[in-house]
mmCIF file of C-alpha atoms in Angstrom:
data_model
loop_
_atom_site.group_PDB
_atom_site.id
_atom_site.type_symbol
_atom_site.label_atom_id
_atom_site.label_comp_id
_atom_site.label_asym_id
_atom_site.label_seq_id
_atom_site.Cartn_x
_atom_site.Cartn_y
_atom_site.Cartn_z
ATOM 1 C CA UNK M 290 0.000 0.000 0.000
ATOM 2 C CA UNK M 291 1.511 3.348 -1.004
ATOM 3 C CA UNK M 292 0.306 6.898 -0.395
ATOM 4 C CA UNK M 293 -0.099 7.912 -4.045
ATOM 5 C CA UNK M 294 -1.930 4.756 -5.116
ATOM 6 C CA UNK M 295 -4.371 5.154 -2.211
ATOM 7 C CA UNK M 296 -4.848 8.859 -2.965
ATOM 8 C CA UNK M 297 -5.444 7.997 -6.635
ATOM 9 C CA UNK M 298 -8.246 5.696 -5.403
ATOM 10 C CA UNK M 299 -9.776 8.534 -3.345
ATOM 11 C CA UNK M 300 -8.410 7.438 0.045
ATOM 12 C CA UNK M 301 -6.465 9.789 2.324
ATOM 13 C CA UNK M 302 -4.070 8.018 4.692
ATOM 14 C CA UNK M 303 -1.502 9.548 7.001
ATOM 15 C CA UNK M 304 2.019 8.135 6.457
ATOM 16 C CA UNK M 305 3.629 7.123 9.744
ATOM 17 C CA UNK M 306 7.029 5.614 10.537
ATOM 18 C CA UNK M 307 6.808 2.049 11.859
ATOM 19 C CA UNK M 308 10.040 2.558 13.838
ATOM 20 C CA UNK M 309 9.802 5.993 15.527
ATOM 21 C CA UNK M 310 6.022 6.524 14.968
ATOM 22 C CA UNK M 311 6.470 10.059 13.593
ATOM 23 C CA UNK M 312 4.141 11.377 10.892
ATOM 24 C CA UNK M 313 6.024 11.648 7.590
ATOM 25 C CA UNK M 314 4.885 14.693 5.623
ATOM 26 C CA UNK M 315 5.285 15.256 2.769
ATOM 27 C CA UNK M 316 4.705 11.563 2.071
ATOM 28 C CA UNK M 317 7.789 9.463 1.402
ATOM 29 C CA UNK M 318 8.742 5.792 1.257
ATOM 30 C CA UNK M 319 11.053 6.174 4.264
ATOM 31 C CA UNK M 320 11.007 8.223 7.463
ATOM 32 C CA UNK M 321 12.891 11.499 7.200
ATOM 33 C CA UNK M 322 13.829 11.220 10.924
ATOM 34 C CA UNK M 323 15.171 7.667 11.285
ATOM 35 C CA UNK M 324 14.895 6.169 7.759
ATOM 36 C CA UNK M 325 12.404 3.556 9.016
ATOM 37 C CA UNK M 326 9.685 2.099 6.799
ATOM 38 C CA UNK M 327 6.337 3.833 6.429
ATOM 39 C CA UNK M 328 2.865 2.479 7.072
ATOM 40 C CA UNK M 329 -0.359 4.260 6.181
ATOM 41 C CA UNK M 330 -2.905 5.011 8.902
ATOM 42 C CA UNK M 331 -6.521 5.806 8.083
ATOM 43 C CA UNK M 332 -8.082 8.165 10.591
ATOM 44 C CA UNK M 333 -11.216 10.254 10.806
ATOM 45 C CA UNK M 334 -9.614 13.358 9.385
ATOM 46 C CA UNK M 335 -10.916 16.579 10.790
ATOM 47 C CA UNK M 336 -8.820 19.630 10.173
ATOM 48 C CA UNK M 337 -8.832 23.328 10.836
ATOM 49 C CA UNK M 338 -8.777 26.088 8.228
ATOM 50 C CA UNK M 339 -5.761 28.308 8.862
ATOM 51 C CA UNK M 340 -5.961 30.460 5.691
ATOM 52 C CA UNK M 341 -8.193 30.871 2.681
ATOM 53 C CA UNK M 342 -8.509 32.799 -0.558
ATOM 54 C CA UNK M 343 -11.023 33.254 -3.323
ATOM 55 C CA UNK M 344 -10.751 33.176 -7.094
ATOM 56 C CA UNK M 345 -13.931 34.128 -8.944
ATOM 57 C CA UNK M 346 -16.643 31.974 -7.315
ATOM 58 C CA UNK M 347 -14.257 29.362 -5.913
ATOM 59 C CA UNK M 348 -12.762 29.265 -2.409
ATOM 60 C CA UNK M 349 -9.472 27.591 -1.558
ATOM 61 C CA UNK M 350 -8.200 26.996 1.948
ATOM 62 C CA UNK M 351 -5.101 25.800 3.729
ATOM 63 C CA UNK M 352 -6.189 23.085 6.157
ATOM 64 C CA UNK M 353 -4.082 21.731 8.999
ATOM 65 C CA UNK M 354 -4.558 18.127 10.185
ATOM 66 C CA UNK M 355 -3.058 16.658 13.365
ATOM 67 C CA UNK M 356 -1.058 19.893 13.875
ATOM 68 C CA UNK M 357 1.501 18.562 11.350
ATOM 69 C CA UNK M 358 -0.070 18.109 7.943
ATOM 70 C CA UNK M 359 -1.123 21.040 5.781
ATOM 71 C CA UNK M 360 -3.001 20.647 2.498
ATOM 72 C CA UNK M 361 -4.536 23.119 0.070
ATOM 73 C CA UNK M 362 -8.175 22.268 -0.619
ATOM 74 C CA UNK M 363 -11.269 23.527 -2.362
ATOM 75 C CA UNK M 364 -14.280 24.315 -0.211
ATOM 76 C CA UNK M 365 -17.796 24.811 -1.618
ATOM 77 C CA UNK M 366 -18.967 27.446 0.881
ATOM 78 C CA UNK M 367 -17.498 30.631 2.307
ATOM 79 C CA UNK M 368 -14.815 29.466 4.789
ATOM 80 C CA UNK M 369 -13.838 30.931 8.153
ATOM 81 C CA UNK M 370 -10.434 30.860 9.857
ATOM 82 C CA UNK M 371 -10.534 28.185 12.564
ATOM 83 C CA UNK M 372 -13.465 26.351 10.957
ATOM 84 C CA UNK M 373 -13.372 22.561 11.401
ATOM 85 C CA UNK M 374 -13.624 20.646 8.117
ATOM 86 C CA UNK M 375 -13.118 17.122 6.849
ATOM 87 C CA UNK M 376 -11.928 15.742 3.522
ATOM 88 C CA UNK M 377 -14.881 14.909 1.310
ATOM 89 C CA UNK M 378 -12.948 14.074 -1.839
ATOM 90 C CA UNK M 379 -9.304 13.557 -2.770
ATOM 91 C CA UNK M 380 -7.235 12.150 -5.578
ATOM 92 C CA UNK M 381 -4.596 12.813 -8.206
ATOM 93 C CA UNK M 382 -5.331 14.747 -11.397
ATOM 94 C CA UNK M 383 -2.683 15.458 -14.045
ATOM 95 C CA UNK M 384 0.017 14.435 -11.571
ATOM 96 C CA UNK M 385 -1.198 16.832 -8.857
ATOM 97 C CA UNK M 386 -2.821 15.974 -5.534
ATOM 98 C CA UNK M 387 -6.257 17.491 -4.978
ATOM 99 C CA UNK M 388 -8.452 17.744 -1.896
ATOM 100 C CA UNK M 389 -11.967 19.002 -1.287
ATOM 101 C CA UNK M 390 -13.323 19.662 2.190
ATOM 102 C CA UNK M 391 -16.754 20.231 3.697
#
């Protein structure tokens, strides 16, 4: 199981080192702290909006998960700083990760 193949299938997992148990972000095959192997953990992902911007009728936000992981995501409604959101859709399109939150 690898991060990109799971993301391509619409699943968001958090990469974690099996040796030192640290979250590895950005995702990698090996831990950037101890070079241990990575396993993927599926959690109920609720995050907090820390920034947002608007382009035309679309809103984009920077969401922080587990105080370590930050992703840029689309959001369908007007966001607020500090708002709790969860990933509703994710994947890879044209080689780029994408996330949508609600």
